[in-house]
PDB file of C-alpha atoms in Angstrom:
ATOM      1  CA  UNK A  68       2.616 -13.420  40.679  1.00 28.00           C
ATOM      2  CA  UNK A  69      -1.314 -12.293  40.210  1.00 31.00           C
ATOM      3  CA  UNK A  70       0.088  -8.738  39.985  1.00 31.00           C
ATOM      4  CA  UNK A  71       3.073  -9.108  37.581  1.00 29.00           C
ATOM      5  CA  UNK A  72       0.114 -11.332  35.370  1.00 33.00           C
ATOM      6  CA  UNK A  73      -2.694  -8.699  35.517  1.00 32.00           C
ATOM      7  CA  UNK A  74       0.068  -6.317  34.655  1.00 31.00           C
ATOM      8  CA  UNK A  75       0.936  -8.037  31.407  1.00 33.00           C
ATOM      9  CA  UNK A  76      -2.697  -8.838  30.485  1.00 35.00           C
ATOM     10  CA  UNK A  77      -3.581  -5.357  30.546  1.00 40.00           C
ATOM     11  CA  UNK A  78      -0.229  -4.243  28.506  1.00 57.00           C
ATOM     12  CA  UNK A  79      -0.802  -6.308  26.193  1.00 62.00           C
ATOM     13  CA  UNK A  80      -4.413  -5.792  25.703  1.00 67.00           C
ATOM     14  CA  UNK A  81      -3.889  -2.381  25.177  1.00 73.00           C
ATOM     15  CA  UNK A  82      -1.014  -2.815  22.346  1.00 71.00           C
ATOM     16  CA  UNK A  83      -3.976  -5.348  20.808  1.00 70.00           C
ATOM     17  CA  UNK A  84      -6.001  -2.918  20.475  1.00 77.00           C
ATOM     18  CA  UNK A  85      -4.034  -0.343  19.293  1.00 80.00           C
ATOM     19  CA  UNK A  86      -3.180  -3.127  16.447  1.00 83.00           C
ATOM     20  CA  UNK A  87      -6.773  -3.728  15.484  1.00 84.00           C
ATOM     21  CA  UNK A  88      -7.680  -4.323  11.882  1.00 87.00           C
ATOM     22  CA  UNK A  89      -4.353  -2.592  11.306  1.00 93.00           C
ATOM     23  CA  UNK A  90      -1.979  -4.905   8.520  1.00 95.00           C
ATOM     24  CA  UNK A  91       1.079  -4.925  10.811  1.00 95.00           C
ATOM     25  CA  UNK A  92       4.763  -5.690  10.244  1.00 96.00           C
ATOM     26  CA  UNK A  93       4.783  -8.854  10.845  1.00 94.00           C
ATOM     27  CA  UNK A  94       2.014  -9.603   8.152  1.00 96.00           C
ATOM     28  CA  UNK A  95       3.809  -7.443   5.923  1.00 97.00           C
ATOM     29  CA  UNK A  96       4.917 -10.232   3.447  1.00 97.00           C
ATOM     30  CA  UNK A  97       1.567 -11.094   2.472  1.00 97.00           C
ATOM     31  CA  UNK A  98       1.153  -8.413   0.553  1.00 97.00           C
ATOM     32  CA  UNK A  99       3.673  -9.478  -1.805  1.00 96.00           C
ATOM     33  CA  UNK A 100       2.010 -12.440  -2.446  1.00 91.00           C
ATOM     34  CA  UNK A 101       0.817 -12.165  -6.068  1.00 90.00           C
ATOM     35  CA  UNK A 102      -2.054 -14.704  -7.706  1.00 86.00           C
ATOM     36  CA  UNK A 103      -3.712 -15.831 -10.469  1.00 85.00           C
ATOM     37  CA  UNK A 104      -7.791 -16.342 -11.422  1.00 80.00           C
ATOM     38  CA  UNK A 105      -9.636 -18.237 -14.322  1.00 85.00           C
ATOM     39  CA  UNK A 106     -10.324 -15.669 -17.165  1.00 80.00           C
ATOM     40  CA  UNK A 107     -13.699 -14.435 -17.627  1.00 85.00           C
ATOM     41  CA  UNK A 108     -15.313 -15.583 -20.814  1.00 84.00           C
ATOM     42  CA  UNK A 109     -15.157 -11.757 -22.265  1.00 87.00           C
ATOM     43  CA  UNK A 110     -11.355 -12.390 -21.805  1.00 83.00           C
ATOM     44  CA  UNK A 111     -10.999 -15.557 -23.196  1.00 84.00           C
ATOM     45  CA  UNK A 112     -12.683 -14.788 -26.367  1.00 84.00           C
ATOM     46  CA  UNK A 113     -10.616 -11.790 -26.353  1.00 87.00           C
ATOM     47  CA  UNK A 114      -7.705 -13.995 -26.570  1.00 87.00           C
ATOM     48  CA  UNK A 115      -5.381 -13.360 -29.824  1.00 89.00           C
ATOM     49  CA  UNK A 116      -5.154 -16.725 -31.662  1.00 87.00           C
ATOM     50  CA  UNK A 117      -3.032 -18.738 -30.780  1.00 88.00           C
ATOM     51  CA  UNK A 118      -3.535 -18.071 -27.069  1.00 87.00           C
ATOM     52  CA  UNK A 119      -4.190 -21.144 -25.003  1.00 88.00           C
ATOM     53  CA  UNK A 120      -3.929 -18.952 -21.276  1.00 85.00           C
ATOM     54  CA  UNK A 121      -7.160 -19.772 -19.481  1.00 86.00           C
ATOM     55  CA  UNK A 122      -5.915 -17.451 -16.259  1.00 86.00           C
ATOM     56  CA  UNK A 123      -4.413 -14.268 -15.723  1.00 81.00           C
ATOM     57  CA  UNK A 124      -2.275 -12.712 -12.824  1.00 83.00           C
ATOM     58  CA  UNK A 125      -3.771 -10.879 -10.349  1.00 87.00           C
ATOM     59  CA  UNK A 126      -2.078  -8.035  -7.813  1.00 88.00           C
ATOM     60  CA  UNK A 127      -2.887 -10.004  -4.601  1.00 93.00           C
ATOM     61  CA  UNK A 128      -2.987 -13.600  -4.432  1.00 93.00           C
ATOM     62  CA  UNK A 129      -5.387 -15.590  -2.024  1.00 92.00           C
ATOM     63  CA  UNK A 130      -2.779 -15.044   0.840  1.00 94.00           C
ATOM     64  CA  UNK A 131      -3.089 -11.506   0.566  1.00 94.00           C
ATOM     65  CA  UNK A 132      -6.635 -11.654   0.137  1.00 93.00           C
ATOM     66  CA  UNK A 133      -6.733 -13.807   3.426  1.00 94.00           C
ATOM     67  CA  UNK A 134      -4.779 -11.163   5.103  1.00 95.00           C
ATOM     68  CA  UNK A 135      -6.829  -8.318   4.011  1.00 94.00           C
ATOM     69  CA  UNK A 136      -9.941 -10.077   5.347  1.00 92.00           C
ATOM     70  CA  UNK A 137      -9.316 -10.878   7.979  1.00 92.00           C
ATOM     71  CA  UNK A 138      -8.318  -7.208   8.643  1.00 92.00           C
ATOM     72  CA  UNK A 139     -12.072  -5.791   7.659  1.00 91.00           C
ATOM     73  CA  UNK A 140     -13.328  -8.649  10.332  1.00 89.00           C
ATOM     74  CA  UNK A 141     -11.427  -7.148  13.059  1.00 87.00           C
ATOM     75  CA  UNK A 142     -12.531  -3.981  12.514  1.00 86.00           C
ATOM     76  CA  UNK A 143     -15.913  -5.053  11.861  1.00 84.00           C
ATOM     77  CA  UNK A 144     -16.242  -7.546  15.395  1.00 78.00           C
ATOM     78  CA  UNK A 145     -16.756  -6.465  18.809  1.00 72.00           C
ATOM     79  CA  UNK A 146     -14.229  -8.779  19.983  1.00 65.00           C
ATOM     80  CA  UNK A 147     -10.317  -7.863  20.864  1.00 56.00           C
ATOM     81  CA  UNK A 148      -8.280 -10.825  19.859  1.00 49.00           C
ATOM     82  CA  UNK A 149      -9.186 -13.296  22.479  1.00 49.00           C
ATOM     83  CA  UNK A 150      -6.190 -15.585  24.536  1.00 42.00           C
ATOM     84  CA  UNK A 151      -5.140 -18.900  23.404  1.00 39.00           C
ATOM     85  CA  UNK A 152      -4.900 -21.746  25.792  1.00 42.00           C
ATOM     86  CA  UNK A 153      -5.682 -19.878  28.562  1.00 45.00           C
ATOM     87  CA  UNK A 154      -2.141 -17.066  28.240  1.00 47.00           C
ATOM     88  CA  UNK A 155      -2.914 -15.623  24.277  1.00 48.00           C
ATOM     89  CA  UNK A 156      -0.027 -17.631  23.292  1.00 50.00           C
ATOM     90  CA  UNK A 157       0.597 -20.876  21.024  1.00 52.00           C
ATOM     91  CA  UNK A 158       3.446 -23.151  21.836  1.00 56.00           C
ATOM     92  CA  UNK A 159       5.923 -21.193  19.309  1.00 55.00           C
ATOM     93  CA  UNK A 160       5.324 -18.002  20.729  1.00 62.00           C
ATOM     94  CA  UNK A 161       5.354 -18.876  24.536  1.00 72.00           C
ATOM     95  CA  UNK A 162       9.308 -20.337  23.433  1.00 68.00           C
ATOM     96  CA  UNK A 163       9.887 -16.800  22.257  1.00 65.00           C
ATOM     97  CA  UNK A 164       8.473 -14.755  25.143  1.00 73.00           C
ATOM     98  CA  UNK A 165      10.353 -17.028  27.813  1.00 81.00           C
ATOM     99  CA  UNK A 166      13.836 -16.538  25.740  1.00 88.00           C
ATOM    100  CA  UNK A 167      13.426 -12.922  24.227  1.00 92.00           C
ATOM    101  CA  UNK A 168      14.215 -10.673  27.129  1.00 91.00           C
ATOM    102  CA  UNK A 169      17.467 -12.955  27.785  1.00 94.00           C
ATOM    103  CA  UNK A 170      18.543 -12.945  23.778  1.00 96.00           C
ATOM    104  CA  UNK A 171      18.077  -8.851  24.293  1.00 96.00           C
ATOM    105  CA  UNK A 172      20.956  -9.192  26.764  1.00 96.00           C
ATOM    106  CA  UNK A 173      22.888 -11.294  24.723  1.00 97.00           C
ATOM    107  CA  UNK A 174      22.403  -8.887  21.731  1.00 97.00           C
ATOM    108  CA  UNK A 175      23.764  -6.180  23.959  1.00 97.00           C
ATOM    109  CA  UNK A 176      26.501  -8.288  25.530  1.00 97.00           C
ATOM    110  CA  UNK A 177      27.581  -9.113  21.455  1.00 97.00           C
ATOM    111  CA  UNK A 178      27.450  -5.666  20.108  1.00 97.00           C
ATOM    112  CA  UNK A 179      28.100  -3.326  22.955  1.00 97.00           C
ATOM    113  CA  UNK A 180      25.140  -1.272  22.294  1.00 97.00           C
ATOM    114  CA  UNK A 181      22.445  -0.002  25.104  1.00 97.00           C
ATOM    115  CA  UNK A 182      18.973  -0.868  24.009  1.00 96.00           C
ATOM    116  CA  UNK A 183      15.366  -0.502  24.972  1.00 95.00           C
ATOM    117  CA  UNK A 184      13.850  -4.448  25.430  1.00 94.00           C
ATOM    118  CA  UNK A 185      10.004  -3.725  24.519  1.00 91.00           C
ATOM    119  CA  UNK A 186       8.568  -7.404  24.247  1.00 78.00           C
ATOM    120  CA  UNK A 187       5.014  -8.347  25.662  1.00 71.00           C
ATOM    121  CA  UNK A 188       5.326  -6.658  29.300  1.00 68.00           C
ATOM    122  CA  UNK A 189       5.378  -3.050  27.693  1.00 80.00           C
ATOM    123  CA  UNK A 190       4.965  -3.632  24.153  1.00 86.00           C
ATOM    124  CA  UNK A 191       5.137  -0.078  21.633  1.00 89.00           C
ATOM    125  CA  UNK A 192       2.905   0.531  18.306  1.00 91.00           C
ATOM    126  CA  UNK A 193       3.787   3.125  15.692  1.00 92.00           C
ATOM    127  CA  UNK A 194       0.632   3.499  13.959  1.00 93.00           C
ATOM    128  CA  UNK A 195       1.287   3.850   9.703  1.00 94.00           C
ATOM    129  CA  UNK A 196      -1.740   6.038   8.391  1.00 92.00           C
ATOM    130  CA  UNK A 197      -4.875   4.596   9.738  1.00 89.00           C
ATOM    131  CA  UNK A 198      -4.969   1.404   8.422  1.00 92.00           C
ATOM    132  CA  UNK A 199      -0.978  -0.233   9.407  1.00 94.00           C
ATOM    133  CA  UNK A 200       1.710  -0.043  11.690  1.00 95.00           C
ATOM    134  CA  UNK A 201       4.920  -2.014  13.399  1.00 94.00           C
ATOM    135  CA  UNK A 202       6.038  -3.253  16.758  1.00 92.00           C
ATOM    136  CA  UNK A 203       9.835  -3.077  17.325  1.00 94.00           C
ATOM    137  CA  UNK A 204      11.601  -5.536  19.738  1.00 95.00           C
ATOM    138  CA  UNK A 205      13.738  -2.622  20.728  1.00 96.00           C
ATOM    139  CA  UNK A 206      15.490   0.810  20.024  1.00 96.00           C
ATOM    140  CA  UNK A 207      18.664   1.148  20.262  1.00 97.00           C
ATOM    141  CA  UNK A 208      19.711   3.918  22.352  1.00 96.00           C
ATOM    142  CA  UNK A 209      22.848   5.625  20.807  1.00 91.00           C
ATOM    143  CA  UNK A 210      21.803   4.615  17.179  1.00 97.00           C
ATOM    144  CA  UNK A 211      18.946   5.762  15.100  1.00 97.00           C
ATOM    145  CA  UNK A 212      17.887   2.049  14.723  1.00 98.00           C
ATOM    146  CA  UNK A 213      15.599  -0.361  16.024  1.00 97.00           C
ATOM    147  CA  UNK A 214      15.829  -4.100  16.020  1.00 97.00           C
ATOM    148  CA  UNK A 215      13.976  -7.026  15.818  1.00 97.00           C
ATOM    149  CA  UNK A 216      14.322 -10.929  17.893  1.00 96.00           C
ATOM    150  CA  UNK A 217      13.334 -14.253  17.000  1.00 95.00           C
ATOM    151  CA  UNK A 218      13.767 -17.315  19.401  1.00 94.00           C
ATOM    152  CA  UNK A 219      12.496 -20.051  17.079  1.00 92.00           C
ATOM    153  CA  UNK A 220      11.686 -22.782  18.494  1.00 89.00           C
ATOM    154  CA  UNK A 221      12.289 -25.136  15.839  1.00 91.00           C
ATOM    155  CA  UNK A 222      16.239 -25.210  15.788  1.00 93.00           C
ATOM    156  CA  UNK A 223      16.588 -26.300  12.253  1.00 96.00           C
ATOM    157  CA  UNK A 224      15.299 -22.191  11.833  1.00 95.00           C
ATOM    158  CA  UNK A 225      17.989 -21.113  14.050  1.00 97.00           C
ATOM    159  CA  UNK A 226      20.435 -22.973  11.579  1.00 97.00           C
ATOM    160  CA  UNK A 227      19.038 -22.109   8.944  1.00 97.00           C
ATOM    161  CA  UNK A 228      20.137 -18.259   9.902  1.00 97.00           C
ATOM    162  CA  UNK A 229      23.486 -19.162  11.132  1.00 97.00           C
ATOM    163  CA  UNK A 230      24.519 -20.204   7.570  1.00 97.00           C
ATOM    164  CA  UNK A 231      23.077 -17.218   5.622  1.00 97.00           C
ATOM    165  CA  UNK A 232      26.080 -15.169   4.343  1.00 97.00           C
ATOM    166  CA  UNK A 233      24.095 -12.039   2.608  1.00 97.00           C
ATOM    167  CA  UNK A 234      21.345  -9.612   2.771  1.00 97.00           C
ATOM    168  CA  UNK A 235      20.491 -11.061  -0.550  1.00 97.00           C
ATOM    169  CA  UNK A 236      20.684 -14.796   0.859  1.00 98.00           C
ATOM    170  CA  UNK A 237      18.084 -13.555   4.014  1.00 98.00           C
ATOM    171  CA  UNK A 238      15.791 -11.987   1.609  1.00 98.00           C
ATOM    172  CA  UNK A 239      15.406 -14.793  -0.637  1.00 97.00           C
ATOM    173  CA  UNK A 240      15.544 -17.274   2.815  1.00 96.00           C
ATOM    174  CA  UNK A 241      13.678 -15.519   4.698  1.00 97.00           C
ATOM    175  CA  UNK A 242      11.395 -13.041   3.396  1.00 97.00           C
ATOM    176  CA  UNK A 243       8.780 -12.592   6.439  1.00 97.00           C
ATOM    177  CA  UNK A 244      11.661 -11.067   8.766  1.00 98.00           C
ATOM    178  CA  UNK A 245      13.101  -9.003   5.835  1.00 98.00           C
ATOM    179  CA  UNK A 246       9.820  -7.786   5.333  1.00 98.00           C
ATOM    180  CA  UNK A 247       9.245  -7.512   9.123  1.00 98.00           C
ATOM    181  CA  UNK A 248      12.505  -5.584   9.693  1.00 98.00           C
ATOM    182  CA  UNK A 249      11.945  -3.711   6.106  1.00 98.00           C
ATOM    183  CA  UNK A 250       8.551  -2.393   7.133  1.00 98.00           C
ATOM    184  CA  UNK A 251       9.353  -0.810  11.383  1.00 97.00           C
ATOM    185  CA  UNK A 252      12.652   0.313   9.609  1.00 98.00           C
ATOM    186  CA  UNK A 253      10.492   2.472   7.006  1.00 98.00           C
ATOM    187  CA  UNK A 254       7.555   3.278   9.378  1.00 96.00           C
ATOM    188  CA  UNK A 255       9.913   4.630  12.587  1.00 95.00           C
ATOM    189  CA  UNK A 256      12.638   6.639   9.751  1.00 96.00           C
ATOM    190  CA  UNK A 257      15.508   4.549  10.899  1.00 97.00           C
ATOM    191  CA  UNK A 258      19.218   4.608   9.964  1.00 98.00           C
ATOM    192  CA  UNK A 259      18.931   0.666   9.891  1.00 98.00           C
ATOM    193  CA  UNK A 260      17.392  -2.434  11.797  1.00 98.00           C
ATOM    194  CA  UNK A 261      19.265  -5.356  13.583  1.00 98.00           C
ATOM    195  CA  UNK A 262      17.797  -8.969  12.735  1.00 98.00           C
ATOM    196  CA  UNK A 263      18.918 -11.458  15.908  1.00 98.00           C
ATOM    197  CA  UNK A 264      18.280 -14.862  15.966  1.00 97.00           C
ATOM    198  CA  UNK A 265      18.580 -16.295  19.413  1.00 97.00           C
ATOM    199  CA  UNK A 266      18.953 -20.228  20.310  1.00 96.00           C
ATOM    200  CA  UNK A 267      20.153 -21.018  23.898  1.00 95.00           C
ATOM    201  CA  UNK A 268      20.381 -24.767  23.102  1.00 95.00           C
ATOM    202  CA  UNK A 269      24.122 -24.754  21.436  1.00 95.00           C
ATOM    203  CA  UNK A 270      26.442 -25.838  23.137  1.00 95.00           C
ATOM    204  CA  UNK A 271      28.888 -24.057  21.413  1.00 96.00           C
ATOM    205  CA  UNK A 272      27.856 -20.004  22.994  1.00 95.00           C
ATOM    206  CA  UNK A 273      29.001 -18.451  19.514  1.00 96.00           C
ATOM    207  CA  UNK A 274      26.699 -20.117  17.718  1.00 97.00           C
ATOM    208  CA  UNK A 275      23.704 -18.569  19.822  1.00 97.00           C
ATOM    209  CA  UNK A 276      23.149 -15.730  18.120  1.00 98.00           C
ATOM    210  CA  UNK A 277      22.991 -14.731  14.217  1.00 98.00           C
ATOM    211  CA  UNK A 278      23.127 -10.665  13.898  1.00 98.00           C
ATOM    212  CA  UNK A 279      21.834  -9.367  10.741  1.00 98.00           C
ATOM    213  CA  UNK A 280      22.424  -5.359  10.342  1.00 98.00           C
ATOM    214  CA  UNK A 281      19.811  -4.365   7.336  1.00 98.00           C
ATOM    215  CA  UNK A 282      19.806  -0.926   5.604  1.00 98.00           C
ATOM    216  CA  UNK A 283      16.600   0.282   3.429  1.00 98.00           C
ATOM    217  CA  UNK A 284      15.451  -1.196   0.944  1.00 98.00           C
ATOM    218  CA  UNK A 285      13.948   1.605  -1.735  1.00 98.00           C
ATOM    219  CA  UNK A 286      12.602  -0.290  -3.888  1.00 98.00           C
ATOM    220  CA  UNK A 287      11.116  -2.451  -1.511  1.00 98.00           C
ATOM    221  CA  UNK A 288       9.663   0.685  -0.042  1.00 98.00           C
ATOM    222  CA  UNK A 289       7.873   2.287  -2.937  1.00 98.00           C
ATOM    223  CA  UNK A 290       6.437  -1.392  -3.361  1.00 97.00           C
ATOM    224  CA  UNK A 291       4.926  -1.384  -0.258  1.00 98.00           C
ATOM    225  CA  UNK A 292       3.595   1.644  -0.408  1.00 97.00           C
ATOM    226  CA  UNK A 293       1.891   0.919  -3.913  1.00 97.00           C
ATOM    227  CA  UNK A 294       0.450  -2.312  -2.419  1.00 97.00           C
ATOM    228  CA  UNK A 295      -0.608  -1.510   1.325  1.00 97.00           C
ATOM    229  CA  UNK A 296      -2.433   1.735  -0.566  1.00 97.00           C
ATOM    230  CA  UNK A 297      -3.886  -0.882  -2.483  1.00 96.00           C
ATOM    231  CA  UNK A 298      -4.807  -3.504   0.595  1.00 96.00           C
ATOM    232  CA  UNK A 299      -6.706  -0.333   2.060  1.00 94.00           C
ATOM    233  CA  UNK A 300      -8.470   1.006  -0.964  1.00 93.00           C
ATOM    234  CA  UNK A 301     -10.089  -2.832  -0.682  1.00 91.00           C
ATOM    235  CA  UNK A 302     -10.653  -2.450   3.153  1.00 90.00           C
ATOM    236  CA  UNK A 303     -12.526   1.016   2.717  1.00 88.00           C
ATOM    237  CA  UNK A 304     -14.738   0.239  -0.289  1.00 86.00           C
ATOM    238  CA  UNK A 305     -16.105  -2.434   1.819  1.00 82.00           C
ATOM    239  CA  UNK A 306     -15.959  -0.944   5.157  1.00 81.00           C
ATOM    240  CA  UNK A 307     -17.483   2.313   3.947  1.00 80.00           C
ATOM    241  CA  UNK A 308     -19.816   1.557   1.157  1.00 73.00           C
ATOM    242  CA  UNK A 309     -21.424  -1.895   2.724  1.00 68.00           C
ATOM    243  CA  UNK A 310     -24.683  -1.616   0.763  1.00 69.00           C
ATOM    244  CA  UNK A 311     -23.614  -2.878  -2.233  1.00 66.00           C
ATOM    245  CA  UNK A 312     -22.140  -6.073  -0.297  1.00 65.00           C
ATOM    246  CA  UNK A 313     -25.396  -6.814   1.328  1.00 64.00           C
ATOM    247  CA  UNK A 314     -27.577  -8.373  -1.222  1.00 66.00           C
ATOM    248  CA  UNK A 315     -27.515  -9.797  -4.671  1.00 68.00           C
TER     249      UNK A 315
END
C-alpha cells in the first residue's frame, strides 16, 4: 500500500506542477464572469443628462479577478499546492476519485468505445501557450475525442443531469462542465468531447450514467480566446513590470 501511495503522490505532484499558475479547464468559466464598478467622478460628470448610472460594466467581474490572482500567487510562491487533510483531497473530490475509474468502465460498457482512464494515478496536461492548459479524464481510442467524468457527490447534481434534454439546456445548467469540456475539446483539436455523469447509488442501473456528446462551440471559442488573452495581459503586466506595484 506505501508503494501504490508514494506512486500517486509523486504523479500527481508532478501534473501540479505542470498546472502551476496556469488558468486551467476546469477554471475556465470564470472568465466569463463579467462585473460592474462605481464610476469615477470624471465619468459621472461626463454623464449626458438625464443619466442616473452611478456604475459601469467591466470585462471581468470579481470572480474572474479572484481567479486571475490567485494565478500570479502561484507563480509568484515557492510552494506547490500543498495536500488537504492529510491526501490533497476535500470530501467532494475523494467521492470522485474512489468512483471515477469504475464510471470509466461503465462509460465503456454503455458506448462500446475503448478509452484511455487518466484520473489522479497518471494524470496528463496539455499546456495552452504559457499561461493555460486542460486535463482530460480520457481519450478515446478509435475517436478523435476526449471525455470528461463527474461523480458528484451530492445526488441532487446527478439528477439534475439526468433530466437535461439539450446541449442548450447543459449550457445554461451547467456552464462549468460546458466550459470544462469546451476548453480540452479546443486545446487537444478534437472531433468532440463526451460529458458522463456517474452515480452508483440508483437503484435503477440505467439511471447511473448521463452521456453528453458535445461538438465545438465557435463562438464560444473566439470568446475565450479574446478573454484568456486578456486574463494574461493582466498576469504579465504585473508579473513582469512589478515596480510600479511596489509603492505608492
Amino acid at each position: 500500500m506505501e508503494t501504490s501511495r508514494n506512486y500517486f503522490l509523486g504523479g500527481r505532484e508532478q501534473w501540479l506542477m505542470q498546472r502551476k499558475g496556469r488558468i486551467t479547464a476546469s477554471d475556465f468559466h470564470k472568465l466569463f464572469q463579467n462585473g460592474r464598478r462605481p464610476m469615477t467622478p470624471e465619468e459621472l460628470k461626463a454623464r449626458e443628462k438625464g443619466d442616473t448610472r452611478k456604475t459601469v460594466d467591466t470585462f471581468f467581474g470579481e470572480i474572474a479577478m479572484t481567479l486571475i490572482r490567485s494565478k500570479i500567487a502561484e507563480m509568484t510562491s515557492t510552494e506547490i499546492e500543498r495536500e488537504i487533510n492529510g491526501n490533497g483531497l476535500v470530501k467532494s473530490m475523494e467521492w470522485g476519485v474512489t468512483y471515477e475509474s469504475e464510471a470509466a468502465e461503465e462509460f465503456k460498457k454503455r458506448t462500446g468505445l475503448s478509452i484511455i482512464y487518466h484520473g489522479l494515478n497518471s494524470p496528463v496536461f496539455y499546456p495552452y501557450g504559457d499561461y493555460s492548459g486542460g486535463s482530460p479524464d480520457f481519450d478515446v481510442i478509435d475517436e478523435n475525442a476526449g471525455g470528461e467524468i463527474k461523480c458528484p457527490v451530492d445526488e441532487n447534481e446527478h439528477i439534475r443531469r439526468l433530466l437535461i434534454k439539450s446541449i442548450d439546456q447543459f449550457k445554461d445548467e451547467d456552464y462549468a462542465a460546458y466550459c470544462q469540456c469546451q476548453g480540452n475539446m479546443y486545446i487537444m483539436k478534437r472531433d468532440w468531447w463526451y460529458f458522463a455523469s456517474y452515480d452508483p447509488r440508483k437503484k435503477d442501473e440505467a439511471l447511473r450514467m448521463k452521456i453528453i456528446k458535445l461538438y465545438p462551440d465557435l463562438g464560444w471559442q473566439k470568446e475565450f480566446d479574446e478573454r484568456l488573452d486578456a486574463a494574461v495581459e493582466m498576469m504579465a503586466d504585473i508579473l513582469y513590470d512589478t515596480d510600479k506595484y511596489l509603492s505608492i
